[in-house]
Amino acid sequence: MNLDVVHDIQTVYRKLVTATSRPGTLVVLEREAKTLGVQIECLSSTILLARTVLDPEVTFKVIAKEEEAVSRMINQLTYSKPVELPEADFIFILHDASEEQLKEALNHAKVGNLLNPHESAMIILEVPDVTKGDSMILSGPGIQQESIITLPNATSWLGARNEKNREFPLGIDMYFVDQQDRLIALPRTTQIKGNGGEIIWDMLQ
Amino acid sequence: MNKTYNFAFFDEGSKREIRRATLKAIAIPGYQVPFASREMPIGRGWGTGGLQLTLSLIGKDDVLKVIDQGSDESVNAVNIKKLVSDTTGVRTTESTADASLIQSRHRVPEVPLQRDQILILQVPLPEPLRNFEPSEQETKKLHAEREYSGAWLMLFEQIMKYGIMATDADHPVMVHDRYVMAPSPIPRFDNAKLDDSEALILLGAGREKKVYALPPYTNVSSLAFDDYAFEIESFTNHACILCGSNDLFLDELVDGESGETYFQCNDTSNCLEMVNQKQISGVK
Ligand SMILES: [Zn+2]
């Protein structure tokens, strides 16, 4: 089965809607990912997201060892234009990006301005497993009271993420995808606390 | 299903554009995200904003309900349902509980929404500050600065003039303690249903080219004063002539022959379900 650009993309989009409106909720893109065949340079979910949101009207940046090859592929699939970090509407940070690159990408991502907070970057971050890692407590819109999730390598992104989202409505919206084609979203409204205090991130304040 | 149209009428580029705007709207509750509204084969003011949201969301497995001021059978609701089902083949329903997507004009259904549903509200005028500030540039600035004293003053002037809050519909709400938002012309009775909702609520304004959103479990409060509390329309001394409900939103109607007034549920499909339930339990 090849990817159906109408119906498979529609189901991917609806899962993105669910994930964004219910932060921390795990959604599964396995069925849609199977239509793509084997991906070499990046995760299937990354391609699915790119094909759902990208076109010539928006821009993107890839952070990866094989940045050029992946950028070219995404450009060929979507006709979206790769640009530098501060301009990018969508930033794809692949699994082989270094911790330094990840932090740099988040630091340079655009957060919009008070007149146009929607002119901000969506971050797609590839991780090994969206159910393993550091335990954290979420609260905010879309979450009933609180919820607890675990995400990998929080020390490498949580500090920069919190710093970017300090001044709501400005901020970045993060989407975590993994090798099992699962996705979790943390939009800018989500407040994150360490669960049990084991996460140590760069405190900038 | 009409094969000369794209699935869900739009080309994929148009859907992508409104989808991107919608994701941003969910991430910034109550903030009006601009989008490139498309021409639609229905009249302006017929809910093109809501329709565009519906078409960008809908998939083969969805079940669609469309209501216009509480009625599934108005010309407007029927036309929208027909356009969507002709171009998608999806099943439509009148039962709120059966629907996965509910497009509505001027009402939030009486049946509590569930977490696997999305409510799409049609919005004629998305800007809650427009009454006293005609310039879009200026209202954007007021929202940016969270400068809402004008909105409060407007309500206060109404109270001074009429002794009560005179907004009969579209009473402004504060969302996530950040944005003042127009809830669309729903009665004040429905405002409470927006607060801490189980379902995602999306709002679309076609002419004004804006989409905005209330994620589930979001704090939504009606603007009010300590000494002039927000009050909903009250029907406590009246009951629906068909189902007997006295805790739902009722329409006051006049009998053509006798000239007497009577009350009837505005949400007609819910009323019918209540009547049927009573008949079933009456048979036992
Ligand atoms: Zn009734």
mmCIF file of N, CA, C and O in Angstrom, chain A residues 123-180:
data_model
loop_
_atom_site.group_PDB
_atom_site.id
_atom_site.type_symbol
_atom_site.label_atom_id
_atom_site.label_comp_id
_atom_site.label_asym_id
_atom_site.label_seq_id
_atom_site.Cartn_x
_atom_site.Cartn_y
_atom_site.Cartn_z
ATOM 1 N N ILE A 123 8.450 22.350 16.247
ATOM 2 C CA ILE A 123 9.652 21.523 16.330
ATOM 3 C C ILE A 123 9.246 20.051 16.248
ATOM 4 O O ILE A 123 8.381 19.593 17.006
ATOM 5 N N ILE A 124 9.866 19.313 15.343
ATOM 6 C CA ILE A 124 9.641 17.870 15.276
ATOM 7 C C ILE A 124 10.953 17.207 15.701
ATOM 8 O O ILE A 124 11.985 17.399 15.069
ATOM 9 N N LEU A 125 10.891 16.481 16.806
ATOM 10 C CA LEU A 125 12.106 15.932 17.399
ATOM 11 C C LEU A 125 12.041 14.404 17.399
ATOM 12 O O LEU A 125 11.122 13.820 17.974
ATOM 13 N N GLU A 126 13.016 13.780 16.749
ATOM 14 C CA GLU A 126 13.081 12.312 16.736
ATOM 15 C C GLU A 126 13.754 11.818 18.007
ATOM 16 O O GLU A 126 14.845 12.281 18.359
ATOM 17 N N VAL A 127 13.086 10.883 18.683
ATOM 18 C CA VAL A 127 13.663 10.294 19.896
ATOM 19 C C VAL A 127 13.559 8.764 19.789
ATOM 20 O O VAL A 127 12.767 8.259 18.996
ATOM 21 N N PRO A 128 14.360 8.032 20.603
ATOM 22 C CA PRO A 128 14.310 6.566 20.494
ATOM 23 C C PRO A 128 12.951 5.995 20.897
ATOM 24 O O PRO A 128 12.448 5.078 20.260
ATOM 25 N N ASP A 129 12.346 6.526 21.975
ATOM 26 C CA ASP A 129 11.132 5.912 22.506
ATOM 27 C C ASP A 129 10.385 6.972 23.324
ATOM 28 O O ASP A 129 10.918 7.463 24.317
ATOM 29 N N VAL A 130 9.154 7.303 22.891
ATOM 30 C CA VAL A 130 8.423 8.377 23.583
ATOM 31 C C VAL A 130 7.801 7.920 24.902
ATOM 32 O O VAL A 130 7.073 8.674 25.540
ATOM 33 N N THR A 131 8.078 6.661 25.295
ATOM 34 C CA THR A 131 7.509 6.195 26.571
ATOM 35 C C THR A 131 8.585 5.926 27.616
ATOM 36 O O THR A 131 8.277 5.466 28.711
ATOM 37 N N LYS A 132 9.851 6.177 27.252
ATOM 38 C CA LYS A 132 10.937 5.878 28.197
ATOM 39 C C LYS A 132 11.806 7.101 28.419
ATOM 40 O O LYS A 132 12.000 7.889 27.509
ATOM 41 N N GLY A 133 12.301 7.221 29.641
ATOM 42 C CA GLY A 133 13.214 8.314 29.929
ATOM 43 C C GLY A 133 12.891 8.987 31.231
ATOM 44 O O GLY A 133 12.673 8.329 32.240
ATOM 45 N N ASP A 134 12.832 10.321 31.183
ATOM 46 C CA ASP A 134 12.633 11.093 32.408
ATOM 47 C C ASP A 134 11.149 11.306 32.658
ATOM 48 O O ASP A 134 10.408 11.706 31.772
ATOM 49 N N SER A 135 10.753 11.061 33.880
ATOM 50 C CA SER A 135 9.354 11.229 34.257
ATOM 51 C C SER A 135 9.060 12.705 34.496
ATOM 52 O O SER A 135 9.849 13.405 35.117
ATOM 53 N N MET A 136 7.929 13.172 33.967
ATOM 54 C CA MET A 136 7.580 14.582 34.171
ATOM 55 C C MET A 136 6.073 14.739 34.347
ATOM 56 O O MET A 136 5.297 13.907 33.885
ATOM 57 N N ILE A 137 5.715 15.821 35.035
ATOM 58 C CA ILE A 137 4.306 16.086 35.318
ATOM 59 C C ILE A 137 3.849 17.251 34.444
ATOM 60 O O ILE A 137 4.474 18.310 34.441
ATOM 61 N N LEU A 138 2.778 17.010 33.694
ATOM 62 C CA LEU A 138 2.261 18.031 32.778
ATOM 63 C C LEU A 138 0.993 18.647 33.340
ATOM 64 O O LEU A 138 0.173 17.973 33.964
ATOM 65 N N SER A 139 0.819 19.940 33.062
ATOM 66 C CA SER A 139 -0.460 20.583 33.355
ATOM 67 C C SER A 139 -0.665 21.696 32.334
ATOM 68 O O SER A 139 0.259 22.085 31.636
ATOM 69 N N GLY A 140 -1.908 22.189 32.263
ATOM 70 C CA GLY A 140 -2.224 23.245 31.304
ATOM 71 C C GLY A 140 -3.405 22.862 30.442
ATOM 72 O O GLY A 140 -4.001 21.798 30.635
ATOM 73 N N PRO A 141 -3.776 23.725 29.470
ATOM 74 C CA PRO A 141 -4.909 23.421 28.602
ATOM 75 C C PRO A 141 -4.767 22.051 27.931
ATOM 76 O O PRO A 141 -3.664 21.655 27.541
ATOM 77 N N GLY A 142 -5.874 21.329 27.843
ATOM 78 C CA GLY A 142 -5.851 20.012 27.208
ATOM 79 C C GLY A 142 -5.558 18.888 28.181
ATOM 80 O O GLY A 142 -5.630 17.715 27.817
ATOM 81 N N ILE A 143 -5.203 19.247 29.416
ATOM 82 C CA ILE A 143 -4.847 18.233 30.420
ATOM 83 C C ILE A 143 -5.781 18.382 31.610
ATOM 84 O O ILE A 143 -5.899 19.467 32.175
ATOM 85 N N GLN A 144 -6.441 17.298 31.968
ATOM 86 C CA GLN A 144 -7.339 17.327 33.118
ATOM 87 C C GLN A 144 -6.471 17.233 34.369
ATOM 88 O O GLN A 144 -5.801 16.227 34.572
ATOM 89 N N GLN A 145 -6.471 18.262 35.178
ATOM 90 C CA GLN A 145 -5.581 18.354 36.350
ATOM 91 C C GLN A 145 -4.117 18.199 35.919
ATOM 92 O O GLN A 145 -3.545 19.118 35.418
ATOM 93 N N GLU A 146 -3.582 16.998 36.087
ATOM 94 C CA GLU A 146 -2.184 16.757 35.742
ATOM 95 C C GLU A 146 -2.053 15.406 35.055
ATOM 96 O O GLU A 146 -2.875 14.536 35.242
ATOM 97 N N SER A 147 -0.997 15.245 34.258
ATOM 98 C CA SER A 147 -0.714 13.904 33.763
ATOM 99 C C SER A 147 0.790 13.669 33.832
ATOM 100 O O SER A 147 1.581 14.613 33.835
ATOM 101 N N ILE A 148 1.156 12.404 33.920
ATOM 102 C CA ILE A 148 2.572 12.055 34.053
ATOM 103 C C ILE A 148 3.006 11.320 32.793
ATOM 104 O O ILE A 148 2.335 10.376 32.351
ATOM 105 N N ILE A 149 4.078 11.776 32.174
ATOM 106 C CA ILE A 149 4.629 11.063 31.028
ATOM 107 C C ILE A 149 6.134 10.917 31.226
ATOM 108 O O ILE A 149 6.723 11.560 32.092
ATOM 109 N N THR A 150 6.737 10.067 30.384
ATOM 110 C CA THR A 150 8.192 9.993 30.377
ATOM 111 C C THR A 150 8.675 10.244 28.959
ATOM 112 O O THR A 150 8.107 9.720 28.000
ATOM 113 N N LEU A 151 9.689 11.055 28.824
ATOM 114 C CA LEU A 151 10.280 11.346 27.520
ATOM 115 C C LEU A 151 11.798 11.289 27.648
ATOM 116 O O LEU A 151 12.346 11.626 28.712
ATOM 117 N N PRO A 152 12.480 10.866 26.583
ATOM 118 C CA PRO A 152 13.935 10.695 26.675
ATOM 119 C C PRO A 152 14.702 12.015 26.750
ATOM 120 O O PRO A 152 14.264 13.037 26.229
ATOM 121 N N ASN A 153 15.848 11.935 27.379
ATOM 122 C CA ASN A 153 16.878 12.991 27.346
ATOM 123 C C ASN A 153 16.362 14.384 27.669
ATOM 124 O O ASN A 153 16.692 15.358 26.993
ATOM 125 N N ALA A 154 15.527 14.464 28.700
ATOM 126 C CA ALA A 154 14.935 15.767 29.020
ATOM 127 C C ALA A 154 16.003 16.817 29.286
ATOM 128 O O ALA A 154 15.807 17.999 28.988
ATOM 129 N N THR A 155 17.153 16.380 29.808
ATOM 130 C CA THR A 155 18.193 17.370 30.126
ATOM 131 C C THR A 155 18.637 18.119 28.880
ATOM 132 O O THR A 155 19.079 19.251 28.969
ATOM 133 N N SER A 156 18.511 17.492 27.715
ATOM 134 C CA SER A 156 19.022 18.141 26.511
ATOM 135 C C SER A 156 18.025 19.099 25.868
ATOM 136 O O SER A 156 18.401 19.902 25.030
ATOM 137 N N TRP A 157 16.739 19.031 26.230
ATOM 138 C CA TRP A 157 15.787 19.938 25.567
ATOM 139 C C TRP A 157 14.883 20.718 26.506
ATOM 140 O O TRP A 157 14.369 21.773 26.160
ATOM 141 N N LEU A 158 14.676 20.200 27.729
ATOM 142 C CA LEU A 158 13.647 20.799 28.581
ATOM 143 C C LEU A 158 13.999 22.223 29.018
ATOM 144 O O LEU A 158 13.138 23.113 29.036
ATOM 145 N N GLY A 159 15.272 22.441 29.330
ATOM 146 C CA GLY A 159 15.688 23.776 29.754
ATOM 147 C C GLY A 159 15.467 24.801 28.658
ATOM 148 O O GLY A 159 14.866 25.859 28.880
ATOM 149 N N ALA A 160 15.949 24.480 27.450
ATOM 150 C CA ALA A 160 15.798 25.398 26.315
ATOM 151 C C ALA A 160 14.327 25.594 25.977
ATOM 152 O O ALA A 160 13.883 26.698 25.676
ATOM 153 N N ARG A 161 13.554 24.533 26.065
ATOM 154 C CA ARG A 161 12.119 24.606 25.764
ATOM 155 C C ARG A 161 11.398 25.523 26.767
ATOM 156 O O ARG A 161 10.608 26.385 26.379
ATOM 157 N N ASN A 162 11.684 25.334 28.023
ATOM 158 C CA ASN A 162 11.035 26.170 29.043
ATOM 159 C C ASN A 162 11.422 27.638 28.888
ATOM 160 O O ASN A 162 10.599 28.530 29.074
ATOM 161 N N GLU A 163 12.675 27.849 28.540
ATOM 162 C CA GLU A 163 13.150 29.216 28.335
ATOM 163 C C GLU A 163 12.405 29.882 27.175
ATOM 164 O O GLU A 163 11.957 31.022 27.276
ATOM 165 N N LYS A 164 12.215 29.145 26.091
ATOM 166 C CA LYS A 164 11.517 29.684 24.913
ATOM 167 C C LYS A 164 10.058 29.996 25.210
ATOM 168 O O LYS A 164 9.467 30.876 24.600
ATOM 169 N N ASN A 165 9.468 29.230 26.128
ATOM 170 C CA ASN A 165 8.024 29.352 26.370
ATOM 171 C C ASN A 165 7.708 30.160 27.632
ATOM 172 O O ASN A 165 6.614 30.079 28.155
ATOM 173 N N ARG A 166 8.675 30.945 28.081
ATOM 174 C CA ARG A 166 8.495 31.683 29.327
ATOM 175 C C ARG A 166 7.400 32.737 29.221
ATOM 176 O O ARG A 166 6.713 33.026 30.175
ATOM 177 N N GLU A 167 7.263 33.308 28.021
ATOM 178 C CA GLU A 167 6.391 34.476 27.875
ATOM 179 C C GLU A 167 5.203 34.150 26.969
ATOM 180 O O GLU A 167 5.124 34.617 25.845
ATOM 181 N N PHE A 168 4.279 33.327 27.471
ATOM 182 C CA PHE A 168 3.092 33.003 26.683
ATOM 183 C C PHE A 168 2.403 34.304 26.272
ATOM 184 O O PHE A 168 2.330 35.224 27.102
ATOM 185 N N PRO A 169 1.865 34.444 25.067
ATOM 186 C CA PRO A 169 1.660 33.433 24.024
ATOM 187 C C PRO A 169 2.851 33.143 23.124
ATOM 188 O O PRO A 169 2.726 32.364 22.180
ATOM 189 N N LEU A 170 4.011 33.768 23.372
ATOM 190 C CA LEU A 170 5.162 33.442 22.544
ATOM 191 C C LEU A 170 5.645 32.036 22.886
ATOM 192 O O LEU A 170 5.514 31.595 24.020
ATOM 193 N N GLY A 171 6.219 31.355 21.905
ATOM 194 C CA GLY A 171 6.765 30.048 22.236
ATOM 195 C C GLY A 171 6.868 29.103 21.056
ATOM 196 O O GLY A 171 6.556 29.450 19.913
ATOM 197 N N ILE A 172 7.328 27.898 21.368
ATOM 198 C CA ILE A 172 7.477 26.852 20.359
ATOM 199 C C ILE A 172 6.603 25.664 20.763
ATOM 200 O O ILE A 172 6.360 25.431 21.937
ATOM 201 N N ASP A 173 6.116 24.952 19.753
ATOM 202 C CA ASP A 173 5.305 23.758 19.985
ATOM 203 C C ASP A 173 6.130 22.553 19.553
ATOM 204 O O ASP A 173 6.633 22.513 18.439
ATOM 205 N N MET A 174 6.286 21.588 20.477
ATOM 206 C CA MET A 174 7.177 20.456 20.193
ATOM 207 C C MET A 174 6.412 19.165 19.951
ATOM 208 O O MET A 174 5.461 18.851 20.661
ATOM 209 N N TYR A 175 6.850 18.415 18.956
ATOM 210 C CA TYR A 175 6.264 17.121 18.608
ATOM 211 C C TYR A 175 7.370 16.080 18.649
ATOM 212 O O TYR A 175 8.360 16.203 17.938
ATOM 213 N N PHE A 176 7.207 15.083 19.514
ATOM 214 C CA PHE A 176 8.200 14.023 19.662
ATOM 215 C C PHE A 176 7.733 12.801 18.882
ATOM 216 O O PHE A 176 6.608 12.337 19.083
ATOM 217 N N VAL A 177 8.590 12.273 18.002
ATOM 218 C CA VAL A 177 8.237 11.049 17.266
ATOM 219 C C VAL A 177 9.296 9.990 17.535
ATOM 220 O O VAL A 177 10.462 10.316 17.785
ATOM 221 N N ASP A 178 8.878 8.718 17.503
ATOM 222 C CA ASP A 178 9.862 7.669 17.781
ATOM 223 C C ASP A 178 9.854 6.572 16.727
ATOM 224 O O ASP A 178 9.095 6.616 15.754
ATOM 225 N N GLN A 179 10.759 5.577 16.939
ATOM 226 C CA GLN A 179 10.950 4.517 15.952
ATOM 227 C C GLN A 179 9.739 3.611 15.808
ATOM 228 O O GLN A 179 9.592 2.918 14.819
ATOM 229 N N GLN A 180 8.873 3.602 16.823
ATOM 230 C CA GLN A 180 7.654 2.774 16.730
ATOM 231 C C GLN A 180 6.480 3.571 16.163
ATOM 232 O O GLN A 180 5.326 3.166 16.323
#
